[in-house]
């Protein structure tokens, strides 16, 4: 229901503003036109991802008394002892090793090659190390081939100032300028040790390594046969069969639960010295300058082993070919689990 008022009851309202009360208003200031706005620059295309060529690490560590022999030269076994900590320093800084292991992938040493220089060094002198780690296809065939397998090819260089080379001056450095005193190489093969036998070799790229360029070895992974090759000047020394037997204990192992790599190369050096002595050469003057080895299977604490060797000579140069053989219930294995080439001078 609506209610309306009579027309006479509505009085017109008086205007609140009279004409006289309105003051004139000044015209507004002119406004400058807006500055022209440049169109936005086109977005730059995203940079393409370029994997790194390698992982490069450098360190400086002091030389200690046991690192040098009686002639003040750095020992090959001293260089071998350094490979693992230097290797892990580079790998762990650039590769998610924990993630790889979490997926059942590990790396094992399958080849080693270290040689020393001939100049004297000094105790407490700095040893400058450079390690370059390259993600590599190890068969030399490249990825996608039936024999392809992946891993790392790691190169080492060592340099230190020249030492005096005298017993009473064994700490004296003749200059501060480092000079090369050794080099080395380690090949790591990626494995799935607990996977099916056909899948234990890693033959495909791993996501944790996508930031590293894949290189293909210029020469295939070394073998027993390639390490056994000799120049035409070498003649085998006429010594009888030389072998000795031993057993590995916990003192020979490391945290990877197997015998430490350096234990194998040490026993190879010892066999080379024994062969030199058996050949009637002056063992006290025999110097080991290079060790190269291939690793087929690991030994564990409690395992028995047999070391067998042959000695070849070309003038003052020697080559000992040494195998470390497993011993099973039926006797000594014919093929060595670890095989090495020990080069020296006498």
PDB file of N, CA and C in Angstrom, residues 167-232:
ATOM      1  N   UNK A 167     121.305 -36.009   2.589  1.00  0.00           N
ATOM      2  CA  UNK A 167     120.740 -36.448   3.859  1.00  0.00           C
ATOM      3  C   UNK A 167     120.648 -35.318   4.871  1.00  0.00           C
ATOM      4  N   UNK A 168     121.682 -34.511   4.989  1.00  0.00           N
ATOM      5  CA  UNK A 168     121.671 -33.438   5.985  1.00  0.00           C
ATOM      6  C   UNK A 168     120.873 -32.220   5.529  1.00  0.00           C
ATOM      7  N   UNK A 169     120.446 -32.237   4.289  1.00  0.00           N
ATOM      8  CA  UNK A 169     119.680 -31.102   3.756  1.00  0.00           C
ATOM      9  C   UNK A 169     118.346 -31.582   3.179  1.00  0.00           C
ATOM     10  N   UNK A 170     117.771 -32.601   3.805  1.00  0.00           N
ATOM     11  CA  UNK A 170     116.592 -33.244   3.225  1.00  0.00           C
ATOM     12  C   UNK A 170     115.358 -32.343   3.234  1.00  0.00           C
ATOM     13  N   UNK A 171     115.391 -31.254   3.995  1.00  0.00           N
ATOM     14  CA  UNK A 171     114.266 -30.312   3.991  1.00  0.00           C
ATOM     15  C   UNK A 171     114.515 -29.089   3.104  1.00  0.00           C
ATOM     16  N   UNK A 172     115.679 -29.022   2.524  1.00  0.00           N
ATOM     17  CA  UNK A 172     116.048 -27.808   1.785  1.00  0.00           C
ATOM     18  C   UNK A 172     115.472 -27.826   0.367  1.00  0.00           C
ATOM     19  N   UNK A 173     114.843 -26.707   0.011  1.00  0.00           N
ATOM     20  CA  UNK A 173     114.310 -26.513  -1.341  1.00  0.00           C
ATOM     21  C   UNK A 173     115.251 -25.581  -2.105  1.00  0.00           C
ATOM     22  N   UNK A 174     115.674 -26.014  -3.282  1.00  0.00           N
ATOM     23  CA  UNK A 174     116.615 -25.211  -4.059  1.00  0.00           C
ATOM     24  C   UNK A 174     115.923 -24.057  -4.777  1.00  0.00           C
ATOM     25  N   UNK A 175     114.612 -24.111  -4.889  1.00  0.00           N
ATOM     26  CA  UNK A 175     113.847 -23.007  -5.469  1.00  0.00           C
ATOM     27  C   UNK A 175     112.414 -23.131  -4.979  1.00  0.00           C
ATOM     28  N   UNK A 176     111.656 -22.069  -5.150  1.00  0.00           N
ATOM     29  CA  UNK A 176     110.245 -22.108  -4.781  1.00  0.00           C
ATOM     30  C   UNK A 176     109.360 -22.493  -5.967  1.00  0.00           C
ATOM     31  N   UNK A 177     109.959 -22.569  -7.132  1.00  0.00           N
ATOM     32  CA  UNK A 177     109.198 -22.866  -8.340  1.00  0.00           C
ATOM     33  C   UNK A 177     108.905 -24.363  -8.418  1.00  0.00           C
ATOM     34  N   UNK A 178     107.638 -24.774  -8.431  1.00  0.00           N
ATOM     35  CA  UNK A 178     107.348 -26.207  -8.519  1.00  0.00           C
ATOM     36  C   UNK A 178     107.661 -26.762  -9.902  1.00  0.00           C
ATOM     37  N   UNK A 179     108.114 -27.980  -9.930  1.00  0.00           N
ATOM     38  CA  UNK A 179     108.360 -28.676 -11.187  1.00  0.00           C
ATOM     39  C   UNK A 179     107.670 -30.032 -11.110  1.00  0.00           C
ATOM     40  N   UNK A 180     107.237 -30.529 -12.269  1.00  0.00           N
ATOM     41  CA  UNK A 180     106.451 -31.761 -12.277  1.00  0.00           C
ATOM     42  C   UNK A 180     107.263 -32.917 -11.709  1.00  0.00           C
ATOM     43  N   UNK A 181     106.633 -33.672 -10.805  1.00  0.00           N
ATOM     44  CA  UNK A 181     107.316 -34.796 -10.169  1.00  0.00           C
ATOM     45  C   UNK A 181     106.533 -36.103 -10.299  1.00  0.00           C
ATOM     46  N   UNK A 182     105.402 -36.070 -11.006  1.00  0.00           N
ATOM     47  CA  UNK A 182     104.641 -37.295 -11.185  1.00  0.00           C
ATOM     48  C   UNK A 182     103.335 -37.030 -11.893  1.00  0.00           C
ATOM     49  N   UNK A 183     102.725 -38.107 -12.359  1.00  0.00           N
ATOM     50  CA  UNK A 183     101.423 -38.025 -13.006  1.00  0.00           C
ATOM     51  C   UNK A 183     100.702 -39.342 -12.795  1.00  0.00           C
ATOM     52  N   UNK A 184      99.393 -39.304 -12.986  1.00  0.00           N
ATOM     53  CA  UNK A 184      98.637 -40.532 -12.769  1.00  0.00           C
ATOM     54  C   UNK A 184      97.294 -40.514 -13.462  1.00  0.00           C
ATOM     55  N   UNK A 185      96.653 -41.673 -13.420  1.00  0.00           N
ATOM     56  CA  UNK A 185      95.343 -41.826 -14.036  1.00  0.00           C
ATOM     57  C   UNK A 185      94.571 -42.914 -13.301  1.00  0.00           C
ATOM     58  N   UNK A 186      93.308 -42.633 -13.061  1.00  0.00           N
ATOM     59  CA  UNK A 186      92.393 -43.614 -12.478  1.00  0.00           C
ATOM     60  C   UNK A 186      91.172 -43.700 -13.386  1.00  0.00           C
ATOM     61  N   UNK A 187      90.704 -44.920 -13.645  1.00  0.00           N
ATOM     62  CA  UNK A 187      89.434 -45.117 -14.345  1.00  0.00           C
ATOM     63  C   UNK A 187      88.461 -45.744 -13.363  1.00  0.00           C
ATOM     64  N   UNK A 188      87.335 -45.068 -13.165  1.00  0.00           N
ATOM     65  CA  UNK A 188      86.252 -45.586 -12.337  1.00  0.00           C
ATOM     66  C   UNK A 188      85.134 -46.088 -13.244  1.00  0.00           C
ATOM     67  N   UNK A 189      84.646 -47.280 -12.983  1.00  0.00           N
ATOM     68  CA  UNK A 189      83.527 -47.833 -13.734  1.00  0.00           C
ATOM     69  C   UNK A 189      82.284 -47.801 -12.854  1.00  0.00           C
ATOM     70  N   UNK A 190      81.174 -47.327 -13.408  1.00  0.00           N
ATOM     71  CA  UNK A 190      79.910 -47.300 -12.682  1.00  0.00           C
ATOM     72  C   UNK A 190      79.248 -48.677 -12.746  1.00  0.00           C
ATOM     73  N   UNK A 191      78.840 -49.171 -11.579  1.00  0.00           N
ATOM     74  CA  UNK A 191      78.244 -50.499 -11.479  1.00  0.00           C
ATOM     75  C   UNK A 191      76.988 -50.461 -10.619  1.00  0.00           C
ATOM     76  N   UNK A 192      76.135 -51.467 -10.851  1.00  0.00           N
ATOM     77  CA  UNK A 192      75.042 -51.786  -9.924  1.00  0.00           C
ATOM     78  C   UNK A 192      75.411 -53.148  -9.315  1.00  0.00           C
ATOM     79  N   UNK A 193      76.165 -53.163  -8.246  1.00  0.00           N
ATOM     80  CA  UNK A 193      76.713 -54.442  -7.751  1.00  0.00           C
ATOM     81  C   UNK A 193      75.660 -55.435  -7.305  1.00  0.00           C
ATOM     82  N   UNK A 194      74.461 -54.969  -6.945  1.00  0.00           N
ATOM     83  CA  UNK A 194      73.427 -55.878  -6.468  1.00  0.00           C
ATOM     84  C   UNK A 194      72.288 -56.037  -7.477  1.00  0.00           C
ATOM     85  N   UNK A 195      72.508 -55.555  -8.682  1.00  0.00           N
ATOM     86  CA  UNK A 195      71.502 -55.706  -9.715  1.00  0.00           C
ATOM     87  C   UNK A 195      71.632 -57.035 -10.433  1.00  0.00           C
ATOM     88  N   UNK A 196      70.680 -57.347 -11.323  1.00  0.00           N
ATOM     89  CA  UNK A 196      70.806 -58.561 -12.132  1.00  0.00           C
ATOM     90  C   UNK A 196      72.122 -58.540 -12.917  1.00  0.00           C
ATOM     91  N   UNK A 197      72.729 -59.690 -13.143  1.00  0.00           N
ATOM     92  CA  UNK A 197      74.033 -59.722 -13.830  1.00  0.00           C
ATOM     93  C   UNK A 197      74.057 -58.944 -15.135  1.00  0.00           C
ATOM     94  N   UNK A 198      72.989 -59.012 -15.926  1.00  0.00           N
ATOM     95  CA  UNK A 198      72.971 -58.321 -17.220  1.00  0.00           C
ATOM     96  C   UNK A 198      72.879 -56.804 -17.070  1.00  0.00           C
ATOM     97  N   UNK A 199      72.547 -56.317 -15.872  1.00  0.00           N
ATOM     98  CA  UNK A 199      72.364 -54.883 -15.670  1.00  0.00           C
ATOM     99  C   UNK A 199      73.406 -54.266 -14.750  1.00  0.00           C
ATOM    100  N   UNK A 200      74.417 -55.015 -14.384  1.00  0.00           N
ATOM    101  CA  UNK A 200      75.386 -54.489 -13.416  1.00  0.00           C
ATOM    102  C   UNK A 200      76.266 -53.396 -13.998  1.00  0.00           C
ATOM    103  N   UNK A 201      76.655 -53.515 -15.249  1.00  0.00           N
ATOM    104  CA  UNK A 201      77.384 -52.425 -15.892  1.00  0.00           C
ATOM    105  C   UNK A 201      76.400 -51.313 -16.252  1.00  0.00           C
ATOM    106  N   UNK A 202      76.711 -50.094 -15.888  1.00  0.00           N
ATOM    107  CA  UNK A 202      75.844 -48.957 -16.212  1.00  0.00           C
ATOM    108  C   UNK A 202      76.129 -48.554 -17.653  1.00  0.00           C
ATOM    109  N   UNK A 203      75.134 -48.687 -18.509  1.00  0.00           N
ATOM    110  CA  UNK A 203      75.304 -48.443 -19.942  1.00  0.00           C
ATOM    111  C   UNK A 203      74.504 -47.241 -20.432  1.00  0.00           C
ATOM    112  N   UNK A 204      73.871 -46.519 -19.514  1.00  0.00           N
ATOM    113  CA  UNK A 204      73.033 -45.382 -19.900  1.00  0.00           C
ATOM    114  C   UNK A 204      73.387 -44.180 -19.026  1.00  0.00           C
ATOM    115  N   UNK A 205      73.148 -42.946 -19.532  1.00  0.00           N
ATOM    116  CA  UNK A 205      73.470 -41.741 -18.756  1.00  0.00           C
ATOM    117  C   UNK A 205      72.676 -41.705 -17.450  1.00  0.00           C
ATOM    118  N   UNK A 206      73.288 -41.121 -16.428  1.00  0.00           N
ATOM    119  CA  UNK A 206      72.652 -40.972 -15.127  1.00  0.00           C
ATOM    120  C   UNK A 206      72.254 -39.517 -14.899  1.00  0.00           C
ATOM    121  N   UNK A 207      71.078 -39.262 -14.316  1.00  0.00           N
ATOM    122  CA  UNK A 207      70.630 -37.873 -14.145  1.00  0.00           C
ATOM    123  C   UNK A 207      71.570 -37.035 -13.283  1.00  0.00           C
ATOM    124  N   UNK A 208      72.251 -37.660 -12.342  1.00  0.00           N
ATOM    125  CA  UNK A 208      73.169 -36.904 -11.476  1.00  0.00           C
ATOM    126  C   UNK A 208      74.398 -36.407 -12.226  1.00  0.00           C
ATOM    127  N   UNK A 209      74.589 -36.879 -13.462  1.00  0.00           N
ATOM    128  CA  UNK A 209      75.770 -36.506 -14.242  1.00  0.00           C
ATOM    129  C   UNK A 209      75.404 -35.710 -15.486  1.00  0.00           C
ATOM    130  N   UNK A 210      74.153 -35.231 -15.567  1.00  0.00           N
ATOM    131  CA  UNK A 210      73.712 -34.509 -16.766  1.00  0.00           C
ATOM    132  C   UNK A 210      74.455 -33.200 -16.964  1.00  0.00           C
ATOM    133  N   UNK A 211      75.042 -32.646 -15.893  1.00  0.00           N
ATOM    134  CA  UNK A 211      75.748 -31.367 -16.011  1.00  0.00           C
ATOM    135  C   UNK A 211      77.180 -31.541 -16.495  1.00  0.00           C
ATOM    136  N   UNK A 212      77.606 -32.780 -16.744  1.00  0.00           N
ATOM    137  CA  UNK A 212      78.958 -33.054 -17.226  1.00  0.00           C
ATOM    138  C   UNK A 212      78.893 -33.632 -18.635  1.00  0.00           C
ATOM    139  N   UNK A 213      79.736 -33.090 -19.516  1.00  0.00           N
ATOM    140  CA  UNK A 213      79.786 -33.607 -20.890  1.00  0.00           C
ATOM    141  C   UNK A 213      80.314 -35.040 -20.892  1.00  0.00           C
ATOM    142  N   UNK A 214      79.738 -35.869 -21.736  1.00  0.00           N
ATOM    143  CA  UNK A 214      80.188 -37.250 -21.852  1.00  0.00           C
ATOM    144  C   UNK A 214      81.307 -37.323 -22.891  1.00  0.00           C
ATOM    145  N   UNK A 215      82.463 -37.815 -22.475  1.00  0.00           N
ATOM    146  CA  UNK A 215      83.607 -38.016 -23.365  1.00  0.00           C
ATOM    147  C   UNK A 215      83.735 -39.498 -23.685  1.00  0.00           C
ATOM    148  N   UNK A 216      84.310 -39.784 -24.807  1.00  0.00           N
ATOM    149  CA  UNK A 216      84.564 -41.172 -25.207  1.00  0.00           C
ATOM    150  C   UNK A 216      86.066 -41.400 -25.163  1.00  0.00           C
ATOM    151  N   UNK A 217      86.483 -42.467 -24.490  1.00  0.00           N
ATOM    152  CA  UNK A 217      87.909 -42.759 -24.403  1.00  0.00           C
ATOM    153  C   UNK A 217      88.508 -42.898 -25.804  1.00  0.00           C
ATOM    154  N   UNK A 218      89.652 -42.241 -26.004  1.00  0.00           N
ATOM    155  CA  UNK A 218      90.316 -42.354 -27.306  1.00  0.00           C
ATOM    156  C   UNK A 218      90.812 -43.772 -27.543  1.00  0.00           C
ATOM    157  N   UNK A 219      91.234 -44.431 -26.472  1.00  0.00           N
ATOM    158  CA  UNK A 219      91.640 -45.830 -26.546  1.00  0.00           C
ATOM    159  C   UNK A 219      90.767 -46.625 -25.579  1.00  0.00           C
ATOM    160  N   UNK A 220      90.448 -47.856 -25.909  1.00  0.00           N
ATOM    161  CA  UNK A 220      89.590 -48.644 -25.014  1.00  0.00           C
ATOM    162  C   UNK A 220      90.219 -48.826 -23.644  1.00  0.00           C
ATOM    163  N   UNK A 221      89.392 -49.194 -22.696  1.00  0.00           N
ATOM    164  CA  UNK A 221      89.844 -49.466 -21.335  1.00  0.00           C
ATOM    165  C   UNK A 221      90.996 -50.473 -21.366  1.00  0.00           C
ATOM    166  N   UNK A 222      92.100 -50.214 -20.651  1.00  0.00           N
ATOM    167  CA  UNK A 222      93.229 -51.156 -20.650  1.00  0.00           C
ATOM    168  C   UNK A 222      92.821 -52.552 -20.179  1.00  0.00           C
ATOM    169  N   UNK A 223      93.579 -53.539 -20.649  1.00  0.00           N
ATOM    170  CA  UNK A 223      93.316 -54.945 -20.333  1.00  0.00           C
ATOM    171  C   UNK A 223      94.618 -55.615 -19.913  1.00  0.00           C
ATOM    172  N   UNK A 224      94.516 -56.858 -19.454  1.00  0.00           N
ATOM    173  CA  UNK A 224      95.718 -57.640 -19.141  1.00  0.00           C
ATOM    174  C   UNK A 224      96.613 -57.729 -20.370  1.00  0.00           C
ATOM    175  N   UNK A 225      95.998 -57.931 -21.520  1.00  0.00           N
ATOM    176  CA  UNK A 225      96.782 -58.078 -22.755  1.00  0.00           C
ATOM    177  C   UNK A 225      97.500 -56.779 -23.118  1.00  0.00           C
ATOM    178  N   UNK A 226      96.814 -55.649 -23.016  1.00  0.00           N
ATOM    179  CA  UNK A 226      97.461 -54.383 -23.398  1.00  0.00           C
ATOM    180  C   UNK A 226      98.575 -54.001 -22.428  1.00  0.00           C
ATOM    181  N   UNK A 227      98.408 -54.320 -21.133  1.00  0.00           N
ATOM    182  CA  UNK A 227      99.470 -54.027 -20.170  1.00  0.00           C
ATOM    183  C   UNK A 227     100.663 -54.971 -20.321  1.00  0.00           C
ATOM    184  N   UNK A 228     100.476 -56.085 -20.991  1.00  0.00           N
ATOM    185  CA  UNK A 228     101.556 -57.070 -21.153  1.00  0.00           C
ATOM    186  C   UNK A 228     102.414 -56.808 -22.382  1.00  0.00           C
ATOM    187  N   UNK A 229     102.036 -55.840 -23.196  1.00  0.00           N
ATOM    188  CA  UNK A 229     102.802 -55.565 -24.413  1.00  0.00           C
ATOM    189  C   UNK A 229     104.175 -54.991 -24.067  1.00  0.00           C
ATOM    190  N   UNK A 230     105.205 -55.495 -24.766  1.00  0.00           N
ATOM    191  CA  UNK A 230     106.589 -55.080 -24.523  1.00  0.00           C
ATOM    192  C   UNK A 230     107.242 -54.633 -25.818  1.00  0.00           C
ATOM    193  N   UNK A 231     108.211 -53.744 -25.690  1.00  0.00           N
ATOM    194  CA  UNK A 231     108.990 -53.348 -26.852  1.00  0.00           C
ATOM    195  C   UNK A 231     109.898 -54.475 -27.321  1.00  0.00           C
ATOM    196  N   UNK A 232     110.407 -54.328 -28.526  1.00  0.00           N
ATOM    197  CA  UNK A 232     111.214 -55.402 -29.124  1.00  0.00           C
ATOM    198  C   UNK A 232     112.521 -55.645 -28.382  1.00  0.00           C
TER     199      UNK A 232
END
